[in-house]
C-alpha cells in the first residue's frame, strides 16, 4: 500500500514538471523573437539564446516570401548537417503560436 502511494506521488510530480515545461514552451512561442530564442536554446545554444536580439529582416522576407529573422554574427553557430553557419531563421505562424526553423546562411547567399 505504501509503495503505491509513493509511486503515485512520483508520477504526479513528473506529470506536473512535464506540464510546466510544455506551458513554458507554449508561452515562449507567442512572440516570433522568443520563438527564435527558443529554437536556439533547443539546438544547444542557450547562452546565445539569452544574449541575442533577433531582428525581423523585411528585405530578406520580401525576397524569399517568408517571415525571416536574423541574429548578429556574434551569435551564429555551425549547423552539423550542412556545415554552414546559421544566423537566419524562418518563422512560421499557426494561430497565435510561432515556430522558428534555422536556415543555413549559404541558402540565401549570406
PDB file of C-alpha atoms in Angstrom:
ATOM      1  CA  UNK A   1       0.000   0.000   0.000  1.00  0.00           C
ATOM      2  CA  UNK A   2       2.763   2.441   0.947  1.00  0.00           C
ATOM      3  CA  UNK A   3       4.760   1.748  -2.262  1.00  0.00           C
ATOM      4  CA  UNK A   4       1.745   2.507  -4.444  1.00  0.00           C
ATOM      5  CA  UNK A   5       1.224   5.829  -2.671  1.00  0.00           C
ATOM      6  CA  UNK A   6       4.870   6.806  -3.230  1.00  0.00           C
ATOM      7  CA  UNK A   7       4.669   5.785  -6.892  1.00  0.00           C
ATOM      8  CA  UNK A   8       1.527   7.873  -7.288  1.00  0.00           C
ATOM      9  CA  UNK A   9       3.227  10.926  -5.778  1.00  0.00           C
ATOM     10  CA  UNK A  10       6.269  10.459  -8.033  1.00  0.00           C
ATOM     11  CA  UNK A  11       4.072  10.168 -11.149  1.00  0.00           C
ATOM     12  CA  UNK A  12       2.107  13.268 -10.190  1.00  0.00           C
ATOM     13  CA  UNK A  13       5.369  15.171  -9.744  1.00  0.00           C
ATOM     14  CA  UNK A  14       6.639  14.040 -13.136  1.00  0.00           C
ATOM     15  CA  UNK A  15       3.370  14.999 -14.824  1.00  0.00           C
ATOM     16  CA  UNK A  16       3.463  18.439 -13.181  1.00  0.00           C
ATOM     17  CA  UNK A  17       7.046  19.006 -14.404  1.00  0.00           C
ATOM     18  CA  UNK A  18       6.148  17.927 -17.950  1.00  0.00           C
ATOM     19  CA  UNK A  19       3.087  20.175 -17.881  1.00  0.00           C
ATOM     20  CA  UNK A  20       5.137  23.152 -16.707  1.00  0.00           C
ATOM     21  CA  UNK A  21       7.741  22.565 -19.432  1.00  0.00           C
ATOM     22  CA  UNK A  22       5.012  22.392 -22.095  1.00  0.00           C
ATOM     23  CA  UNK A  23       3.439  25.581 -20.742  1.00  0.00           C
ATOM     24  CA  UNK A  24       6.797  27.402 -20.846  1.00  0.00           C
ATOM     25  CA  UNK A  25       7.395  26.290 -24.442  1.00  0.00           C
ATOM     26  CA  UNK A  26       3.927  27.461 -25.476  1.00  0.00           C
ATOM     27  CA  UNK A  27       4.381  30.829 -23.757  1.00  0.00           C
ATOM     28  CA  UNK A  28       7.811  31.255 -25.378  1.00  0.00           C
ATOM     29  CA  UNK A  29       6.290  30.712 -28.822  1.00  0.00           C
ATOM     30  CA  UNK A  30       3.766  33.552 -28.533  1.00  0.00           C
ATOM     31  CA  UNK A  31       6.351  36.025 -29.886  1.00  0.00           C
ATOM     32  CA  UNK A  32       8.407  35.467 -33.049  1.00  0.00           C
ATOM     33  CA  UNK A  33      11.571  36.757 -31.338  1.00  0.00           C
ATOM     34  CA  UNK A  34      11.062  34.412 -28.407  1.00  0.00           C
ATOM     35  CA  UNK A  35      10.395  31.548 -30.847  1.00  0.00           C
ATOM     36  CA  UNK A  36      13.807  32.202 -32.425  1.00  0.00           C
ATOM     37  CA  UNK A  37      15.413  32.215 -28.987  1.00  0.00           C
ATOM     38  CA  UNK A  38      13.585  29.012 -28.070  1.00  0.00           C
ATOM     39  CA  UNK A  39      14.891  27.327 -31.246  1.00  0.00           C
ATOM     40  CA  UNK A  40      18.433  28.475 -30.480  1.00  0.00           C
ATOM     41  CA  UNK A  41      18.193  27.016 -26.982  1.00  0.00           C
ATOM     42  CA  UNK A  42      16.667  23.799 -28.350  1.00  0.00           C
ATOM     43  CA  UNK A  43      19.540  23.456 -30.838  1.00  0.00           C
ATOM     44  CA  UNK A  44      22.039  23.524 -27.961  1.00  0.00           C
ATOM     45  CA  UNK A  45      22.913  27.219 -27.641  1.00  0.00           C
ATOM     46  CA  UNK A  46      21.048  28.523 -24.562  1.00  0.00           C
ATOM     47  CA  UNK A  47      23.620  31.251 -23.788  1.00  0.00           C
ATOM     48  CA  UNK A  48      23.315  32.640 -27.329  1.00  0.00           C
ATOM     49  CA  UNK A  49      19.525  32.466 -26.987  1.00  0.00           C
ATOM     50  CA  UNK A  50      19.618  34.625 -23.861  1.00  0.00           C
ATOM     51  CA  UNK A  51      22.154  37.143 -25.177  1.00  0.00           C
ATOM     52  CA  UNK A  52      20.935  37.551 -28.771  1.00  0.00           C
ATOM     53  CA  UNK A  53      18.399  40.036 -30.081  1.00  0.00           C
ATOM     54  CA  UNK A  54      16.683  38.556 -33.164  1.00  0.00           C
ATOM     55  CA  UNK A  55      15.502  41.157 -35.663  1.00  0.00           C
ATOM     56  CA  UNK A  56      12.962  40.893 -38.462  1.00  0.00           C
ATOM     57  CA  UNK A  57      14.634  41.325 -41.855  1.00  0.00           C
ATOM     58  CA  UNK A  58      11.995  42.878 -44.101  1.00  0.00           C
ATOM     59  CA  UNK A  59      14.057  42.916 -47.302  1.00  0.00           C
ATOM     60  CA  UNK A  60      15.002  39.235 -46.996  1.00  0.00           C
ATOM     61  CA  UNK A  61      11.424  38.363 -46.020  1.00  0.00           C
ATOM     62  CA  UNK A  62      10.100  40.090 -49.142  1.00  0.00           C
ATOM     63  CA  UNK A  63      12.748  38.401 -51.309  1.00  0.00           C
ATOM     64  CA  UNK A  64      12.097  34.831 -50.136  1.00  0.00           C
ATOM     65  CA  UNK A  65       8.377  35.338 -49.358  1.00  0.00           C
ATOM     66  CA  UNK A  66       8.868  34.032 -45.793  1.00  0.00           C
ATOM     67  CA  UNK A  67       8.948  35.670 -42.378  1.00  0.00           C
ATOM     68  CA  UNK A  68      12.726  35.855 -41.762  1.00  0.00           C
ATOM     69  CA  UNK A  69      14.571  36.840 -38.590  1.00  0.00           C
ATOM     70  CA  UNK A  70      18.320  37.300 -38.241  1.00  0.00           C
ATOM     71  CA  UNK A  71      20.705  37.359 -35.299  1.00  0.00           C
ATOM     72  CA  UNK A  72      24.080  39.086 -35.081  1.00  0.00           C
ATOM     73  CA  UNK A  73      27.022  37.094 -36.456  1.00  0.00           C
ATOM     74  CA  UNK A  74      28.373  37.088 -32.899  1.00  0.00           C
ATOM     75  CA  UNK A  75      25.591  34.607 -32.005  1.00  0.00           C
ATOM     76  CA  UNK A  76      25.777  32.324 -35.047  1.00  0.00           C
ATOM     77  CA  UNK A  77      26.628  28.656 -34.817  1.00  0.00           C
ATOM     78  CA  UNK A  78      27.638  25.951 -37.299  1.00  0.00           C
ATOM     79  CA  UNK A  79      24.930  23.520 -38.378  1.00  0.00           C
ATOM     80  CA  UNK A  80      26.168  19.933 -38.063  1.00  0.00           C
ATOM     81  CA  UNK A  81      24.153  18.722 -41.062  1.00  0.00           C
ATOM     82  CA  UNK A  82      25.161  21.341 -43.635  1.00  0.00           C
ATOM     83  CA  UNK A  83      28.422  22.583 -42.089  1.00  0.00           C
ATOM     84  CA  UNK A  84      27.271  26.183 -42.621  1.00  0.00           C
ATOM     85  CA  UNK A  85      26.748  28.990 -40.132  1.00  0.00           C
ATOM     86  CA  UNK A  86      23.203  29.737 -39.006  1.00  0.00           C
ATOM     87  CA  UNK A  87      22.180  33.351 -38.427  1.00  0.00           C
ATOM     88  CA  UNK A  88      18.773  33.312 -40.130  1.00  0.00           C
ATOM     89  CA  UNK A  89      15.502  31.786 -39.006  1.00  0.00           C
ATOM     90  CA  UNK A  90      12.290  31.266 -40.929  1.00  0.00           C
ATOM     91  CA  UNK A  91       9.339  31.880 -38.600  1.00  0.00           C
ATOM     92  CA  UNK A  92       6.002  30.232 -39.334  1.00  0.00           C
ATOM     93  CA  UNK A  93       2.816  31.222 -37.547  1.00  0.00           C
ATOM     94  CA  UNK A  94      -0.007  28.891 -36.559  1.00  0.00           C
ATOM     95  CA  UNK A  95      -2.785  30.854 -34.912  1.00  0.00           C
ATOM     96  CA  UNK A  96      -1.098  32.732 -32.075  1.00  0.00           C
ATOM     97  CA  UNK A  97       1.961  30.463 -31.908  1.00  0.00           C
ATOM     98  CA  UNK A  98       5.247  30.898 -33.793  1.00  0.00           C
ATOM     99  CA  UNK A  99       7.723  28.203 -34.814  1.00  0.00           C
ATOM    100  CA  UNK A 100      11.255  29.190 -35.855  1.00  0.00           C
ATOM    101  CA  UNK A 101      13.318  26.994 -38.168  1.00  0.00           C
ATOM    102  CA  UNK A 102      17.056  27.605 -38.642  1.00  0.00           C
ATOM    103  CA  UNK A 103      18.165  28.470 -42.181  1.00  0.00           C
ATOM    104  CA  UNK A 104      21.855  27.964 -43.087  1.00  0.00           C
ATOM    105  CA  UNK A 105      23.451  31.211 -44.286  1.00  0.00           C
ATOM    106  CA  UNK A 106      24.570  29.750 -47.623  1.00  0.00           C
ATOM    107  CA  UNK A 107      20.982  29.051 -48.581  1.00  0.00           C
ATOM    108  CA  UNK A 108      20.290  32.715 -49.419  1.00  0.00           C
ATOM    109  CA  UNK A 109      23.804  33.880 -50.177  1.00  0.00           C
ATOM    110  CA  UNK A 110      24.892  35.402 -46.852  1.00  0.00           C
TER     111      UNK A 110
END
